Coordinates of C-alpha atoms and ligand atoms in Angstrom, one line a residue:
M1 CA 102.1 167.5 57.3
S2 CA 102.3 171.3 57.6
D3 CA 105.2 172.9 59.5
L4 CA 102.9 174.0 62.4
K5 CA 101.5 170.5 62.8
E6 CA 105.0 169.0 62.8
K7 CA 106.1 171.5 65.4
Y8 CA 103.0 170.8 67.5
K9 CA 103.7 167.1 67.4
K10 CA 107.4 167.5 68.4
D11 CA 106.7 170.0 71.2
N12 CA 103.9 167.8 72.5
I13 CA 106.3 165.0 73.0
A14 CA 108.9 167.3 74.6
W15 CA 106.3 168.6 77.1
D16 CA 105.0 165.2 77.9
Q17 CA 108.6 164.2 78.7
C18 CA 109.3 167.2 81.0
A19 CA 106.0 167.5 82.8
E20 CA 107.1 166.2 86.2
T21 CA 110.4 168.1 86.3
Y22 CA 108.7 171.3 85.1
E23 CA 106.5 171.0 88.2
T24 CA 109.4 170.9 90.7
Q25 CA 111.9 173.0 88.9
I26 CA 109.8 175.8 87.5
V27 CA 106.4 176.0 89.1
G28 CA 107.9 175.5 92.6
G29 CA 111.5 176.2 91.7
H30 CA 113.6 178.9 90.2
P31 CA 113.2 182.0 92.5
D32 CA 113.0 184.5 89.6
I33 CA 110.3 182.6 87.8
Y34 CA 108.5 181.9 91.1
A35 CA 108.5 185.6 91.9
F36 CA 107.1 186.4 88.4
E37 CA 104.4 183.8 88.8
N38 CA 103.4 185.3 92.1
F39 CA 103.2 188.7 90.5
E40 CA 100.9 187.2 87.8
E41 CA 98.6 185.7 90.4
D42 CA 98.3 188.9 92.4
F43 CA 97.6 190.8 89.1
L44 CA 94.9 188.3 88.2
D45 CA 93.3 188.4 91.7
R46 CA 93.1 192.2 91.5
L47 CA 91.7 192.2 88.0
L48 CA 89.1 189.5 88.9
L49 CA 88.0 191.3 92.0
Y50 CA 87.6 194.5 90.1
L51 CA 85.5 192.7 87.4
I52 CA 83.4 191.0 90.0
E53 CA 82.5 194.3 91.7
K54 CA 81.6 195.8 88.3
Q55 CA 80.0 192.9 86.4
V56 CA 76.7 191.2 86.6
R57 CA 77.9 188.2 84.7
P58 CA 79.9 185.3 86.3
I59 CA 83.5 185.0 85.2
K60 CA 85.0 181.9 83.5
I61 CA 88.7 181.8 83.7
M62 CA 90.2 180.0 80.7
D63 CA 93.8 179.0 81.2
L64 CA 95.5 178.2 77.9
G65 CA 98.5 176.0 78.3
C66 CA 97.4 175.4 81.9
G67 CA 100.2 173.0 82.6
S68 CA 99.8 171.4 86.0
G69 CA 96.9 173.6 87.0
R70 CA 98.4 176.4 88.9
L71 CA 95.3 178.5 88.6
H72 CA 93.0 175.5 89.4
I73 CA 94.7 175.0 92.7
R74 CA 94.7 178.7 93.5
Y75 CA 91.1 179.5 92.7
G76 CA 89.9 176.1 93.9
A77 CA 91.5 176.7 97.3
K78 CA 90.4 180.3 97.5
T79 CA 86.8 179.3 97.0
V80 CA 86.5 176.8 99.9
D81 CA 85.1 178.5 102.9
N82 CA 86.5 178.0 106.4
Q83 CA 83.6 175.8 107.7
E84 CA 83.8 173.5 104.7
L85 CA 87.6 173.4 105.1
Q86 CA 87.3 171.6 108.4
K87 CA 86.4 168.4 106.5
Y88 CA 89.6 168.3 104.5
N89 CA 92.9 167.9 106.3
K90 CA 95.2 168.1 103.3
L91 CA 93.6 171.3 102.0
K92 CA 93.8 172.7 105.5
E93 CA 97.5 172.0 105.6
L94 CA 98.0 173.6 102.2
K95 CA 96.2 176.7 103.3
K96 CA 98.1 176.9 106.5
T97 CA 101.4 177.3 104.7
H98 CA 99.9 179.5 101.9
P99 CA 98.0 182.5 103.4
E100 CA 97.4 183.8 99.9
L101 CA 95.0 180.8 99.4
A102 CA 92.6 182.1 102.2
Y103 CA 88.9 181.9 101.4
D104 CA 87.7 184.8 99.3
S105 CA 83.9 185.2 99.2
Q106 CA 84.0 187.6 96.3
L107 CA 85.8 185.1 94.1
F108 CA 83.4 182.4 95.3
K109 CA 80.5 184.5 94.3
G110 CA 81.9 185.8 91.0
L111 CA 83.6 182.9 89.4
S112 CA 81.6 180.4 87.4
E113 CA 84.4 178.0 86.4
V114 CA 88.2 177.6 86.1
W115 CA 88.8 175.8 82.9
G116 CA 92.2 174.8 81.5
I117 CA 93.5 173.3 78.3
D118 CA 96.9 171.9 77.6
F119 CA 98.2 169.7 74.7
S120 CA 100.2 167.5 77.1
S121 CA 98.3 164.6 78.5
R122 CA 101.0 164.2 81.2
M123 CA 100.4 167.8 82.3
I124 CA 96.7 167.3 82.5
A125 CA 97.2 164.1 84.5
L126 CA 99.5 166.0 86.8
A127 CA 96.9 168.8 87.3
R128 CA 94.2 166.2 88.0
K129 CA 96.5 164.5 90.5
K130 CA 97.2 167.8 92.3
I131 CA 93.5 168.6 92.5
K132 CA 92.9 165.2 94.0
E133 CA 95.8 165.3 96.4
T134 CA 94.7 168.6 97.8
Q135 CA 91.1 167.3 98.1
L136 CA 89.8 170.0 95.8
D137 CA 87.9 167.3 93.9
Q138 CA 85.8 166.7 97.0
A139 CA 85.4 170.2 98.4
H140 CA 82.7 172.6 97.4
T141 CA 84.7 174.9 95.1
V142 CA 84.1 176.8 92.0
P143 CA 84.0 174.1 89.2
L144 CA 87.5 173.1 88.2
T145 CA 87.6 171.6 84.6
L146 CA 90.4 170.5 82.4
D147 CA 90.7 169.4 78.7
Q148 CA 93.6 167.9 76.8
G149 CA 93.9 169.7 73.5
S150 CA 95.2 172.6 71.4
A151 CA 95.0 176.2 72.5
F152 CA 94.7 177.2 68.9
E153 CA 91.2 175.9 68.3
L154 CA 89.0 177.7 70.8
E155 CA 85.5 178.5 69.9
A156 CA 83.4 181.6 70.8
E157 CA 82.3 181.4 74.5
P158 CA 78.6 181.9 75.3
E159 CA 77.5 185.4 76.3
D160 CA 76.1 184.4 79.7
V161 CA 79.6 184.3 81.1
L162 CA 82.4 186.8 81.0
P163 CA 85.4 184.8 79.6
V164 CA 88.8 185.8 80.9
A165 CA 91.3 183.9 78.8
V166 CA 94.9 183.9 80.0
N167 CA 98.2 182.6 78.7
L168 CA 100.7 182.9 81.5
V169 CA 104.4 182.7 82.4
N170 CA 105.8 182.9 78.9
S171 CA 103.7 180.0 77.5
I172 CA 103.2 181.8 74.2
C173 CA 107.0 181.4 73.8
V174 CA 106.8 177.6 73.8
M175 CA 103.7 177.4 71.5
Q176 CA 105.3 176.4 68.3
G177 CA 107.2 179.5 67.3
P178 CA 105.9 182.6 65.6
Q179 CA 103.4 180.6 63.6
G180 CA 101.9 179.2 66.8
A181 CA 102.0 182.6 68.5
K182 CA 99.8 184.1 65.7
E183 CA 97.4 181.1 66.0
L184 CA 97.1 181.8 69.7
F185 CA 96.3 185.5 69.2
K186 CA 93.5 184.5 66.7
S187 CA 92.2 181.7 68.9
M188 CA 92.0 183.9 72.1
K189 CA 90.2 186.6 70.1
R190 CA 87.7 184.1 68.8
A191 CA 87.0 182.8 72.3
V192 CA 86.3 186.1 74.0
E193 CA 85.2 188.6 71.4
K194 CA 81.5 187.7 71.0
A195 CA 81.0 187.6 74.8
G196 CA 82.8 190.9 75.4
G197 CA 85.5 189.1 77.3
I198 CA 89.2 189.6 78.1
A199 CA 92.3 188.0 76.7
I200 CA 95.7 188.3 78.5
I201 CA 99.1 187.2 77.3
S202 CA 101.9 187.5 79.8
N203 CA 105.4 186.8 78.6
Y204 CA 109.0 187.8 78.9
Q205 CA 110.5 190.4 76.6
R206 CA 113.3 189.4 74.3
E207 CA 115.2 192.4 75.5
Y208 CA 115.8 190.6 78.8
I209 CA 117.0 187.3 77.5
E210 CA 120.6 188.0 78.4
S211 CA 119.9 189.3 82.0
Y212 CA 117.1 186.9 82.9
G213 CA 116.5 184.3 80.3
I214 CA 119.5 182.2 79.6
G215 CA 120.4 181.7 83.2
Q216 CA 116.9 180.4 83.9
Y217 CA 117.2 177.8 81.1
E218 CA 120.7 176.9 82.2
S219 CA 119.8 176.2 85.8
T220 CA 116.6 174.3 84.8
L221 CA 118.4 172.1 82.3
D222 CA 116.9 169.1 84.0
V223 CA 113.5 170.3 82.6
S224 CA 114.3 171.4 79.1
G225 CA 117.6 169.7 78.3
H226 CA 121.2 170.7 77.9
P227 CA 121.3 174.3 76.5
W228 CA 122.8 174.4 73.0
W229 CA 125.1 177.3 74.0
M230 CA 126.7 175.5 77.1
V231 CA 130.0 173.7 76.9
P232 CA 131.4 171.1 77.1
D233 CA 128.6 169.1 75.5
T234 CA 130.1 165.7 76.5
Y235 CA 126.8 164.5 78.1
A236 CA 124.4 166.5 75.9
S237 CA 122.1 163.8 74.9
S238 CA 118.9 162.2 76.2
E239 CA 121.0 159.3 77.5
Y240 CA 121.9 161.4 80.5
R241 CA 120.0 163.3 83.2
F242 CA 121.3 166.4 84.9
F243 CA 120.8 167.7 88.4
P244 CA 121.8 171.3 88.7
K245 CA 123.2 172.2 92.1
H246 CA 122.1 175.8 92.2
Y247 CA 120.0 178.4 90.4
I248 CA 121.5 181.1 88.2
R249 CA 119.8 184.3 89.2
A250 CA 119.1 187.4 87.0
Y251 CA 122.1 189.5 86.1
T252 CA 124.7 187.0 87.1
K253 CA 127.8 187.7 84.9
D254 CA 129.5 184.8 83.2
P255 CA 128.1 182.1 85.5
Q256 CA 129.3 178.5 85.8
L257 CA 126.8 175.9 86.3
H258 CA 127.6 172.9 88.5
V259 CA 125.6 169.7 87.7
D260 CA 125.6 166.1 88.7
V261 CA 125.2 163.8 85.7
F262 CA 123.4 160.5 85.9
D263 CA 122.5 157.9 83.3
Q264 CA 118.9 156.9 82.7
E265 CA 119.2 154.1 85.3
G266 CA 120.0 156.6 87.9
N267 CA 123.8 155.8 88.2
L268 CA 126.0 158.7 88.9
V269 CA 128.2 159.3 85.9
K270 CA 130.0 162.5 86.9
E271 CA 129.7 164.6 90.0
N272 CA 130.1 168.4 89.9
H273 CA 130.4 168.7 86.1
V274 CA 131.0 172.3 85.2
L275 CA 129.2 174.0 82.3
K276 CA 130.1 177.4 80.8
R277 CA 128.7 179.6 78.1
D278 CA 130.2 179.4 74.6
P279 CA 130.5 183.2 73.7
E280 CA 129.6 182.8 70.0
R281 CA 126.5 180.7 70.6
T282 CA 125.4 182.8 73.5
R283 CA 125.5 185.9 71.4
E284 CA 123.4 184.2 68.8
V285 CA 120.7 183.3 71.4
V286 CA 120.7 186.9 72.7
E287 CA 120.3 188.3 69.2
T288 CA 117.6 185.9 68.0
G289 CA 115.7 185.2 71.2
H290 CA 115.6 181.6 70.1
I291 CA 116.3 179.1 72.9
R292 CA 117.3 175.6 71.9
T293 CA 118.6 172.6 73.7
H294 CA 120.3 169.4 72.7
T295 CA 117.0 167.6 73.2
D296 CA 113.9 168.8 71.3
Y297 CA 112.9 171.7 73.5
E298 CA 112.5 175.2 71.9
S299 CA 111.3 178.6 73.1
H300 CA 111.2 182.0 71.4
W301 CA 111.4 185.1 73.4
Y302 CA 109.4 187.9 71.6
S303 CA 110.3 191.5 71.7
F304 CA 108.0 194.3 72.9
K305 CA 107.7 195.5 69.3
Q306 CA 106.8 192.0 68.1
M307 CA 104.0 191.6 70.6
N308 CA 102.8 195.1 69.7
D309 CA 102.7 194.2 66.0
W310 CA 100.6 191.1 66.7
I311 CA 98.2 193.1 68.8
E312 CA 97.8 195.6 65.9
T313 CA 97.3 192.8 63.4
Y314 CA 95.1 190.4 65.3
W315 CA 93.3 192.3 68.1
K316 CA 93.0 196.0 67.3
D317 CA 89.6 195.8 65.6
S318 CA 88.0 193.7 68.3
G319 CA 87.9 196.2 71.2
E320 CA 90.2 198.1 73.5
T321 CA 93.8 196.8 73.7
Y322 CA 96.6 197.4 76.2
H323 CA 100.3 196.5 76.0
F324 CA 102.6 197.4 78.8
K325 CA 105.9 196.4 80.4
T326 CA 105.0 194.7 83.7
S327 CA 107.9 196.6 85.4
R328 CA 105.4 199.5 85.5
L329 CA 103.5 197.6 88.1
D330 CA 106.2 195.7 89.9
R331 CA 109.9 196.1 89.2
L332 CA 111.1 193.6 91.7
R333 CA 109.0 190.6 90.6
A334 CA 108.1 191.5 87.0
E335 CA 111.0 193.5 85.5
P336 CA 111.6 191.4 82.4
A337 CA 108.0 190.8 81.2
Q338 CA 105.2 192.4 79.3
M339 CA 101.4 192.0 79.1
S340 CA 99.2 192.1 76.0
I341 CA 95.5 192.5 76.7
L342 CA 92.4 192.5 74.5
D343 CA 89.4 194.0 76.4
S344 CA 86.7 193.4 73.9
G345 CA 83.9 194.7 76.3
D346 CA 85.8 197.7 77.5
H347 CA 85.8 196.8 81.2
L348 CA 89.3 197.7 82.3
K349 CA 89.8 201.4 81.5
D350 CA 89.1 202.7 85.1
L351 CA 91.2 200.0 86.7
F352 CA 94.2 200.7 84.3
T353 CA 93.8 204.4 84.8
R354 CA 94.0 203.9 88.5
W355 CA 97.2 201.8 88.0
K356 CA 98.6 204.5 85.7
L357 CA 98.9 202.2 82.8
V358 CA 96.9 204.5 80.5
Ligands
SAM1 C1 105.4 177.4 80.4 S1 104.2 176.1 80.6 C2 103.0 177.0 81.6 C3 102.2 176.2 82.5 C4 101.2 177.0 83.3 N1 100.4 177.9 82.5 C5 101.7 177.6 84.5 O1 101.6 178.8 84.6 O2 102.3 176.9 85.4 C6 103.5 176.1 79.0 C7 102.4 175.0 78.8 O3 101.9 175.1 77.5 C8 101.6 173.8 76.9 N2 101.5 174.0 75.5 C9 102.5 174.3 74.6 N3 101.9 174.4 73.3 C10 100.6 174.2 73.4 C11 99.5 174.2 72.5 N4 99.7 174.5 71.2 N5 98.3 174.0 73.0 C12 98.1 173.7 74.3 N6 99.1 173.7 75.2 C13 100.3 173.9 74.8 C14 102.7 173.0 77.5 O4 102.4 171.6 77.5 C15 103.0 173.5 78.9 O5 102.2 172.9 79.8

C-alpha cells in the first residue's frame, strides 16, 4: 500500500474515533477556534453575497472535509423563510439563539446546493443527525447533500453552476501530511477550473503554532489524544479518557493543564491531574509544525511560504490566485491564519480591491 493510502486509512480511523468529541470541544468549544470559525463564516457570507449580486449562475458550495456539517446547518437555516419557519419548532429555537442564522433571501435565490464530503462515516452520520435534529431535512431549504469519501478525488463540476469549493478551519493540516495537501490542491483545481469556479483553503500559519496552536491541542486532548510533548505521560494511552477542566487561550505562557482522568468504563482514575510542557519536545513541535499525540492523531501546520509554493506549483496557471494573512481582515478573530484562493473565473478582483487585499 502506498504511503498516502496508509496515512489515509490511519487518519480515517482516528477521525471516526474522535467525531463526537470534535463536535463538542472544537466546533462548539475552544473560544479561539470558535472565533476563527465565526470569522470564516462571515467571510464566506460576504463572498457569496458579492458573487450572487454579480453572477447569473447559481452557486454550489462544496465543503471538503465537511465534518459535522457546519456549513450545511448554517446555509440550511439561512434559507428557510420566516413563514416556513413557523412549522418547525426546533429550527425556530435554533434561530432564536443564533441571529446570524436569520433568513437571507439573497442566499436562497443564489445558492443551488450545499454539498459536503468527508472520509469519516461517523462525521457524515453526525452531520445527517444534526440536519434531522434541526428539522432542516423537512424544511424548504437550499438542497443539503453529503457524501462519504475522499477530498482528493473530485471531478470537474458542470458549467451550469459556479462551484465554490472550501476547505476550512485548518482541515488541510489533518489531510495526510504534505502528500495529502498536494492532492487537495490538485483536486480542488480539478473541481472548479472548467466551470470558472473558486477554491478556498483556510488554515493556520505554522508561524503561530507556539502562540495559538499547541495550547489548542493541549486543552482539546479529549479530541485528539494526549499531546506527545506533555508530561507526565502516565496515562498517555487509549486506555484512558481525559476531561480538560479549562481551555488554554492564545499567548498563555508556560501553561499547566488540569485534567480528570477516567478509564474506558467511565471510572475516575485521577482527579485534577496536572500536565506540563516538556521544553525539548515543545521546541521540536514549534520548529517542525508537526503535531502528534500518543494516539494516532497527526496535524501539520504549514507556513505562509509553504502555502505560497503550493499555490505557485498547482494553481498559478489556472486563473487568478490570492494568498493573504487573514489578520489583514480581522486581527481579533483571525490573527493566526491564512487564506489561499484560486479564482479561475476572475470574479473576486473588485471585492478584494475593496477589502484592500490587492
Ligand atoms: C478540522 S475537521 C473540519 C470539519 C469542518 N470542515 C468544520 O469546519 O467544522 C477536518 C475534517 O476533515 C476530514 N478529513 C481528513 N482527511 C480527509 C480526506 N482525505 N478526505 C475527506 N475528509 C478528510 C476529517 O474527517 C474531519 O472531519
